[in-house]
PDB file of C-alpha atoms in Angstrom:
ATOM      1  CA  MET A  10      99.748 156.347 190.486  1.00 48.00           C
ATOM      2  CA  ARG A  11     101.822 156.097 186.933  1.00 47.00           C
ATOM      3  CA  ARG A  12     100.723 153.387 184.833  1.00 47.00           C
ATOM      4  CA  ALA A  13     103.375 151.067 183.354  1.00 44.00           C
ATOM      5  CA  THR A  14     103.641 150.890 179.678  1.00 41.00           C
ATOM      6  CA  LEU A  15     105.456 148.076 177.302  1.00 41.00           C
ATOM      7  CA  ALA A  16     108.361 149.537 175.118  1.00 45.00           C
ATOM      8  CA  GLY A  17     106.923 150.082 171.643  1.00 46.00           C
ATOM      9  CA  THR A  18     103.580 149.807 172.668  1.00 46.00           C
ATOM     10  CA  ASP A  19     100.626 152.461 173.398  1.00 48.00           C
ATOM     11  CA  GLY A  20      99.031 152.697 176.734  1.00 48.00           C
ATOM     12  CA  SER A  21      96.773 149.496 176.280  1.00 45.00           C
ATOM     13  CA  GLY A  22      99.517 147.207 175.900  1.00 46.00           C
ATOM     14  CA  VAL A  23      98.899 146.933 172.028  1.00 43.00           C
ATOM     15  CA  ARG A  24     102.301 147.208 169.925  1.00 46.00           C
ATOM     16  CA  ASN A  25     102.277 149.922 167.863  1.00 47.00           C
ATOM     17  CA  GLN A  26     103.264 148.321 164.338  1.00 47.00           C
ATOM     18  CA  LYS A  27     102.660 148.689 161.030  1.00 45.00           C
ATOM     19  CA  PHE A  28     101.306 146.285 158.858  1.00 38.00           C
ATOM     20  CA  ASN A  29     102.223 145.954 155.322  1.00 44.00           C
ATOM     21  CA  ILE A  30      99.292 143.561 154.099  1.00 41.00           C
ATOM     22  CA  ARG A  31      99.381 142.154 150.405  1.00 44.00           C
ATOM     23  CA  PHE A  32      96.405 140.535 148.696  1.00 41.00           C
ATOM     24  CA  LYS A  33      97.212 138.031 145.934  1.00 44.00           C
ATOM     25  CA  PRO A  34      95.243 139.673 142.750  1.00 43.00           C
ATOM     26  CA  ARG A  35      92.274 138.026 141.771  1.00 46.00           C
ATOM     27  CA  GLU A  36      92.563 135.262 138.864  1.00 45.00           C
ATOM     28  CA  SER A  37      90.660 135.584 135.994  1.00 52.00           C
ATOM     29  CA  SER A  38      87.764 133.194 136.110  1.00 72.00           C
ATOM     30  CA  VAL A  39      87.760 130.384 133.386  1.00 78.00           C
ATOM     31  CA  SER A  40      84.543 128.946 132.361  1.00 88.00           C
ATOM     32  CA  LEU A  41      83.431 125.574 132.688  1.00 91.00           C
ATOM     33  CA  ALA A  42      82.913 125.250 128.955  1.00 93.00           C
ATOM     34  CA  ASP A  43      86.720 127.091 128.543  1.00 93.00           C
ATOM     35  CA  ARG A  44      88.207 124.256 130.568  1.00 93.00           C
ATOM     36  CA  HIS A  45      86.640 121.341 128.349  1.00 94.00           C
ATOM     37  CA  ILE A  46      88.031 123.324 125.504  1.00 95.00           C
ATOM     38  CA  THR A  47      91.584 123.298 126.786  1.00 94.00           C
ATOM     39  CA  ALA A  48      91.463 119.966 127.973  1.00 94.00           C
ATOM     40  CA  LEU A  49      89.845 118.714 124.421  1.00 96.00           C
ATOM     41  CA  MET A  50      92.703 120.703 122.835  1.00 95.00           C
ATOM     42  CA  ARG A  51      95.214 119.445 124.533  1.00 94.00           C
ATOM     43  CA  GLN A  52      94.680 115.804 123.629  1.00 95.00           C
ATOM     44  CA  LEU A  53      94.005 116.714 119.804  1.00 95.00           C
ATOM     45  CA  ALA A  54      97.508 117.748 119.939  1.00 93.00           C
ATOM     46  CA  THR A  55      99.245 114.964 121.653  1.00 94.00           C
ATOM     47  CA  GLN A  56      96.921 111.900 120.703  1.00 95.00           C
ATOM     48  CA  ASP A  57      95.604 109.709 117.994  1.00 96.00           C
ATOM     49  CA  VAL A  58      92.916 108.572 120.182  1.00 97.00           C
ATOM     50  CA  VAL A  59      90.537 111.057 122.198  1.00 96.00           C
ATOM     51  CA  GLU A  60      88.540 110.295 125.397  1.00 96.00           C
ATOM     52  CA  LEU A  61      85.999 112.534 126.786  1.00 96.00           C
ATOM     53  CA  ILE A  62      84.897 112.023 130.456  1.00 94.00           C
ATOM     54  CA  HIS A  63      83.038 114.577 132.012  1.00 89.00           C
ATOM     55  CA  PRO A  64      80.628 112.755 134.438  1.00 86.00           C
ATOM     56  CA  PHE A  65      77.933 115.814 134.971  1.00 85.00           C
ATOM     57  CA  ALA A  66      78.260 116.814 131.237  1.00 85.00           C
ATOM     58  CA  GLU A  67      74.790 117.057 129.056  1.00 92.00           C
ATOM     59  CA  TRP A  68      75.070 115.033 125.643  1.00 95.00           C
ATOM     60  CA  GLN A  69      74.936 118.509 124.265  1.00 96.00           C
ATOM     61  CA  THR A  70      78.200 119.217 125.769  1.00 96.00           C
ATOM     62  CA  PHE A  71      79.313 115.921 124.330  1.00 97.00           C
ATOM     63  CA  GLY A  72      77.986 116.632 120.836  1.00 97.00           C
ATOM     64  CA  ALA A  73      79.800 120.352 120.734  1.00 97.00           C
ATOM     65  CA  LEU A  74      83.183 118.961 121.730  1.00 97.00           C
ATOM     66  CA  ALA A  75      82.907 116.267 119.082  1.00 97.00           C
ATOM     67  CA  TYR A  76      82.231 118.559 116.832  1.00 97.00           C
ATOM     68  CA  ILE A  77      85.195 121.047 117.648  1.00 97.00           C
ATOM     69  CA  ALA A  78      87.485 117.758 117.658  1.00 97.00           C
ATOM     70  CA  GLU A  79      85.954 117.295 113.970  1.00 96.00           C
ATOM     71  CA  CYS A  80      86.934 120.620 112.737  1.00 96.00           C
ATOM     72  CA  TYR A  81      90.882 119.586 113.683  1.00 96.00           C
ATOM     73  CA  GLY A  82      90.889 116.186 111.645  1.00 95.00           C
ATOM     74  CA  PHE A  83      89.328 114.026 114.123  1.00 97.00           C
ATOM     75  CA  ARG A  84      85.660 112.042 113.941  1.00 95.00           C
ATOM     76  CA  TYR A  85      83.585 110.647 116.667  1.00 96.00           C
ATOM     77  CA  ALA A  86      84.064 106.687 117.064  1.00 95.00           C
ATOM     78  CA  ASP A  87      81.752 105.492 119.838  1.00 95.00           C
ATOM     79  CA  VAL A  88      80.748 106.060 123.636  1.00 94.00           C
ATOM     80  CA  ARG A  89      81.094 103.573 126.434  1.00 92.00           C
ATOM     81  CA  LEU A  90      79.358 103.577 129.752  1.00 89.00           C
ATOM     82  CA  VAL A  91      82.135 102.479 132.392  1.00 87.00           C
ATOM     83  CA  GLY A  92      81.770 101.673 136.247  1.00 81.00           C
ATOM     84  CA  LYS A  93      78.691 100.979 138.440  1.00 78.00           C
ATOM     85  CA  HIS A  94      77.329 104.274 137.598  1.00 78.00           C
ATOM     86  CA  ARG A  95      77.837 104.152 134.003  1.00 81.00           C
ATOM     87  CA  ILE A  96      79.582 107.326 133.235  1.00 91.00           C
ATOM     88  CA  ALA A  97      79.732 108.123 129.384  1.00 92.00           C
ATOM     89  CA  HIS A  98      83.009 107.960 127.762  1.00 95.00           C
ATOM     90  CA  ILE A  99      83.357 109.310 124.415  1.00 96.00           C
ATOM     91  CA  TYR A 100      85.779 108.112 121.760  1.00 97.00           C
ATOM     92  CA  LEU A 101      87.110 110.251 119.130  1.00 97.00           C
ATOM     93  CA  VAL A 102      89.933 109.274 116.706  1.00 97.00           C
ATOM     94  CA  ARG A 103      91.893 110.689 114.063  1.00 96.00           C
ATOM     95  CA  ASP A 104      90.276 110.828 110.583  1.00 95.00           C
ATOM     96  CA  ASP A 105      93.715 110.467 107.981  1.00 93.00           C
ATOM     97  CA  SER A 106      91.137 110.940 104.960  1.00 93.00           C
ATOM     98  CA  PRO A 107      92.093 113.916 102.596  1.00 93.00           C
ATOM     99  CA  GLN A 108      88.615 115.532 103.279  1.00 93.00           C
ATOM    100  CA  ALA A 109      89.188 115.556 106.924  1.00 94.00           C
ATOM    101  CA  GLN A 110      92.795 117.088 106.571  1.00 93.00           C
ATOM    102  CA  GLN A 111      91.898 119.595 104.762  1.00 94.00           C
ATOM    103  CA  ARG A 112      89.104 120.607 106.868  1.00 94.00           C
ATOM    104  CA  ALA A 113      91.515 120.254 109.530  1.00 95.00           C
ATOM    105  CA  ALA A 114      94.050 122.767 107.879  1.00 95.00           C
ATOM    106  CA  ALA A 115      91.758 125.526 107.034  1.00 96.00           C
ATOM    107  CA  ASN A 116      90.284 125.450 110.827  1.00 95.00           C
ATOM    108  CA  ARG A 117      94.012 125.841 112.265  1.00 94.00           C
ATOM    109  CA  SER A 118      94.500 128.909 109.848  1.00 95.00           C
ATOM    110  CA  ALA A 119      91.174 130.290 110.795  1.00 95.00           C
ATOM    111  CA  PHE A 120      91.480 129.339 114.594  1.00 94.00           C
ATOM    112  CA  PRO A 121      95.273 128.917 115.324  1.00 89.00           C
ATOM    113  CA  ASP A 122      95.027 129.308 118.861  1.00 87.00           C
ATOM    114  CA  PRO A 123      91.838 127.868 120.450  1.00 88.00           C
ATOM    115  CA  GLY A 124      91.159 128.354 124.002  1.00 82.00           C
ATOM    116  CA  PRO A 125      89.896 130.688 126.981  1.00 86.00           C
ATOM    117  CA  GLY A 126      88.919 133.775 125.696  1.00 86.00           C
ATOM    118  CA  ARG A 127      89.636 132.944 122.261  1.00 91.00           C
ATOM    119  CA  PRO A 128      87.234 131.729 119.472  1.00 94.00           C
ATOM    120  CA  VAL A 129      86.932 128.049 118.495  1.00 95.00           C
ATOM    121  CA  PRO A 130      85.258 126.804 115.290  1.00 96.00           C
ATOM    122  CA  GLY A 131      81.149 126.648 115.308  1.00 96.00           C
ATOM    123  CA  MET A 132      80.562 128.054 118.666  1.00 96.00           C
ATOM    124  CA  TYR A 133      80.070 131.479 120.319  1.00 96.00           C
ATOM    125  CA  LEU A 134      83.118 132.973 122.394  1.00 93.00           C
ATOM    126  CA  GLY A 135      83.690 131.553 125.820  1.00 90.00           C
ATOM    127  CA  SER A 136      80.828 128.710 125.525  1.00 94.00           C
ATOM    128  CA  LEU A 137      80.037 125.395 124.164  1.00 96.00           C
ATOM    129  CA  THR A 138      76.696 126.599 122.374  1.00 96.00           C
ATOM    130  CA  PRO A 139      77.082 126.497 118.683  1.00 97.00           C
ATOM    131  CA  VAL A 140      76.011 129.231 116.557  1.00 97.00           C
ATOM    132  CA  PRO A 141      73.433 128.912 114.078  1.00 97.00           C
ATOM    133  CA  GLU A 142      75.433 127.410 110.922  1.00 96.00           C
ATOM    134  CA  ALA A 143      76.886 124.432 113.295  1.00 96.00           C
ATOM    135  CA  GLN A 144      73.993 123.614 115.185  1.00 97.00           C
ATOM    136  CA  PRO A 145      72.814 121.056 112.629  1.00 95.00           C
ATOM    137  CA  ASP A 146      75.937 119.266 112.573  1.00 96.00           C
ATOM    138  CA  VAL A 147      76.225 119.490 116.521  1.00 97.00           C
ATOM    139  CA  ASP A 148      72.533 118.163 116.973  1.00 97.00           C
ATOM    140  CA  LEU A 149      73.352 115.386 114.474  1.00 96.00           C
ATOM    141  CA  ILE A 150      76.384 113.797 116.521  1.00 97.00           C
ATOM    142  CA  THR A 151      74.463 114.491 119.622  1.00 97.00           C
ATOM    143  CA  THR A 152      71.956 112.540 118.430  1.00 97.00           C
ATOM    144  CA  LEU A 153      74.629 109.674 117.059  1.00 96.00           C
ATOM    145  CA  ILE A 154      75.930 109.668 120.657  1.00 96.00           C
ATOM    146  CA  ARG A 155      72.839 109.445 122.385  1.00 95.00           C
ATOM    147  CA  TYR A 156      71.840 106.434 120.365  1.00 95.00           C
ATOM    148  CA  ASP A 157      75.155 104.468 120.957  1.00 94.00           C
ATOM    149  CA  ALA A 158      74.898 105.265 124.352  1.00 92.00           C
ATOM    150  CA  ALA A 159      70.899 103.793 124.903  1.00 89.00           C
ATOM    151  CA  GLY A 160      72.453 100.568 122.923  1.00 85.00           C
ATOM    152  CA  ALA A 161      75.264 100.389 125.585  1.00 80.00           C
ATOM    153  CA  ALA A 162      72.932 100.687 128.212  1.00 68.00           C
ATOM    154  CA  ALA A 163      70.580  97.951 127.176  1.00 63.00           C
ATOM    155  CA  ASN A 164      72.024  95.122 126.181  1.00 60.00           C
ATOM    156  CA  ARG A 165      68.955  93.282 125.334  1.00 54.00           C
ATOM    157  CA  LYS A 166      70.492  89.519 126.037  1.00 62.00           C
ATOM    158  CA  GLN A 167      71.982  90.152 129.167  1.00 59.00           C
ATOM    159  CA  LEU A 168      69.086  92.052 130.459  1.00 59.00           C
ATOM    160  CA  LEU A 169      66.866  88.972 129.636  1.00 60.00           C
ATOM    161  CA  THR A 170      68.690  86.660 131.346  1.00 66.00           C
ATOM    162  CA  MET A 171      68.575  88.781 134.512  1.00 62.00           C
ATOM    163  CA  ALA A 172      64.775  89.009 133.900  1.00 60.00           C
ATOM    164  CA  TRP A 173      64.614  85.162 134.087  1.00 66.00           C
ATOM    165  CA  ALA A 174      67.453  84.090 136.324  1.00 70.00           C
ATOM    166  CA  PHE A 175      66.552  86.644 139.170  1.00 69.00           C
ATOM    167  CA  PRO A 176      63.129  85.180 139.918  1.00 69.00           C
ATOM    168  CA  LEU A 177      64.455  81.659 139.952  1.00 73.00           C
ATOM    169  CA  LEU A 178      66.965  82.776 142.522  1.00 76.00           C
ATOM    170  CA  PHE A 179      64.399  84.951 144.746  1.00 69.00           C
ATOM    171  CA  LEU A 180      62.232  81.331 144.505  1.00 74.00           C
ATOM    172  CA  LEU A 181      64.859  79.331 145.845  1.00 77.00           C
ATOM    173  CA  LEU A 182      65.671  81.862 148.244  1.00 76.00           C
ATOM    174  CA  ALA A 183      61.756  81.920 149.443  1.00 74.00           C
ATOM    175  CA  VAL A 184      62.061  78.200 149.785  1.00 76.00           C
ATOM    176  CA  VAL A 185      64.906  78.004 151.775  1.00 77.00           C
ATOM    177  CA  THR A 186      63.621  80.800 154.210  1.00 80.00           C
ATOM    178  CA  GLY A 187      60.064  80.056 154.226  1.00 74.00           C
ATOM    179  CA  LYS A 188      59.508  83.932 153.574  1.00 74.00           C
ATOM    180  CA  TYR A 189      57.460  83.804 151.057  1.00 73.00           C
ATOM    181  CA  ALA A 190      55.358  86.742 151.369  1.00 77.00           C
ATOM    182  CA  VAL A 191      58.685  89.125 151.370  1.00 69.00           C
ATOM    183  CA  ILE A 192      60.451  87.514 148.543  1.00 74.00           C
ATOM    184  CA  LEU A 193      57.865  85.931 146.135  1.00 73.00           C
ATOM    185  CA  PRO A 194      56.488  89.882 145.182  1.00 77.00           C
ATOM    186  CA  VAL A 195      60.031  90.696 144.473  1.00 72.00           C
ATOM    187  CA  ALA A 196      60.546  87.755 142.455  1.00 70.00           C
ATOM    188  CA  VAL A 197      57.548  88.637 140.335  1.00 70.00           C
ATOM    189  CA  LEU A 198      58.096  92.621 139.914  1.00 72.00           C
ATOM    190  CA  THR A 199      61.761  91.874 138.786  1.00 73.00           C
ATOM    191  CA  PRO A 200      61.386  90.659 135.572  1.00 70.00           C
ATOM    192  CA  VAL A 201      58.296  92.993 134.846  1.00 71.00           C
ATOM    193  CA  PHE A 202      60.906  96.024 135.987  1.00 71.00           C
ATOM    194  CA  VAL A 203      63.377  94.805 133.685  1.00 70.00           C
ATOM    195  CA  LEU A 204      60.841  94.166 130.912  1.00 72.00           C
ATOM    196  CA  VAL A 205      59.584  97.580 131.205  1.00 73.00           C
ATOM    197  CA  SER A 206      63.074  99.445 130.957  1.00 72.00           C
ATOM    198  CA  LEU A 207      63.878  97.471 127.859  1.00 73.00           C
ATOM    199  CA  ARG A 208      60.506  98.603 126.290  1.00 78.00           C
ATOM    200  CA  ILE A 209      61.083 102.069 127.165  1.00 79.00           C
ATOM    201  CA  ASN A 210      64.952 102.279 126.083  1.00 76.00           C
ATOM    202  CA  ALA A 211      63.631 100.654 122.902  1.00 83.00           C
ATOM    203  CA  THR A 212      60.944 103.594 122.207  1.00 88.00           C
ATOM    204  CA  ARG A 213      63.559 106.235 122.811  1.00 89.00           C
ATOM    205  CA  ARG A 214      66.177 104.233 120.897  1.00 90.00           C
ATOM    206  CA  ALA A 215      63.655 104.032 117.873  1.00 92.00           C
ATOM    207  CA  ARG A 216      62.850 107.855 117.988  1.00 95.00           C
ATOM    208  CA  LEU A 217      66.619 108.930 118.076  1.00 95.00           C
ATOM    209  CA  ALA A 218      66.953 106.376 114.707  1.00 95.00           C
ATOM    210  CA  GLU A 219      64.272 108.422 113.364  1.00 96.00           C
ATOM    211  CA  ARG A 220      66.018 111.168 113.712  1.00 95.00           C
ATOM    212  CA  LEU A 221      69.165 109.975 112.341  1.00 96.00           C
ATOM    213  CA  THR A 222      67.586 108.466 109.205  1.00 96.00           C
ATOM    214  CA  ALA A 223      66.177 111.880 108.367  1.00 95.00           C
ATOM    215  CA  ALA A 224      69.177 113.345 108.558  1.00 93.00           C
ATOM    216  CA  GLY A 225      70.573 110.895 105.924  1.00 94.00           C
ATOM    217  CA  CYS A 226      72.383 108.315 108.160  1.00 95.00           C
ATOM    218  CA  THR A 227      72.559 104.634 107.156  1.00 94.00           C
ATOM    219  CA  PRO A 228      71.952 101.754 109.400  1.00 94.00           C
ATOM    220  CA  VAL A 229      74.478  99.840 110.128  1.00 94.00           C
ATOM    221  CA  ARG A 230      75.976  97.009 112.240  1.00 91.00           C
ATOM    222  CA  ASP A 231      79.383  97.240 113.332  1.00 88.00           C
ATOM    223  CA  GLU A 232      82.137  94.460 113.802  1.00 86.00           C
ATOM    224  CA  SER A 233      80.782  93.559 117.113  1.00 83.00           C
ATOM    225  CA  GLY A 234      77.273  93.244 115.762  1.00 84.00           C
ATOM    226  CA  ARG A 235      75.770  96.362 117.316  1.00 87.00           C
ATOM    227  CA  GLU A 236      72.923  98.310 115.338  1.00 91.00           C
ATOM    228  CA  ARG A 237      74.466 101.724 114.759  1.00 94.00           C
ATOM    229  CA  PHE A 238      74.409 104.833 111.918  1.00 95.00           C
ATOM    230  CA  ALA A 239      76.853 105.862 109.556  1.00 92.00           C
ATOM    231  CA  ARG A 240      76.987 109.441 108.658  1.00 90.00           C
ATOM    232  CA  PRO A 241      76.704 111.513 105.661  1.00 82.00           C
ATOM    233  CA  VAL A 242      80.028 113.472 104.891  1.00 67.00           C
ATOM    234  CA  PRO A 243      80.915 115.486 108.155  1.00 57.00           C
ATOM    235  CA  HIS A 244      80.784 119.463 107.666  1.00 51.00           C
ATOM    236  CA  THR A 245      83.231 120.951 105.942  1.00 47.00           C
ATOM    237  CA  ALA A 246      83.125 124.266 108.107  1.00 49.00           C
TER     238      ALA A 246
END
């Protein structure tokens, strides 16, 4: 018996066609550091106030980015912890002082096109790792950011109010519900936890203050009364 075949197919019934498959060329990978630098330079070129928000970044990363910004005529201004998860927002402002503008002009001349695959001031190529000459300045900026962040994290007046208000609330709840065995331990432990947290934060901040003082920074109070540090004249590189 002769087997019937389909037109344009082989005996198995599979159509004989040639498929021209084109693969999209693989794009060159861009490192996370390069993406951070690109985003920073875009803000520096268009804004007078720059806000850095990288939820999973380390403090050293913020210090390195702030260093780069200062090389192009900006300066570190402040840090805020925003939202329920207390995400750090780092603020940089344009520095109109003659020294800062002179430094910015020199760096724009030496590093005219910073970005992926191209050098930026004070960092190894393609990274936010400082070269030895820039490391002390990056460390100083990082310590300033950490000190301000620690102050923002521990609003002493607010936390002390919580330490005594919550136990009273729990006590009232225990009286209403009659569940003393469950609620009273929580009422006792709440102020202990808050006071221990304050103590740990104060110790950490004191150590950072020692480093800043040793680096020549001066303790000051800002317009809102917060304890901060003023730096000596920034780097000139």
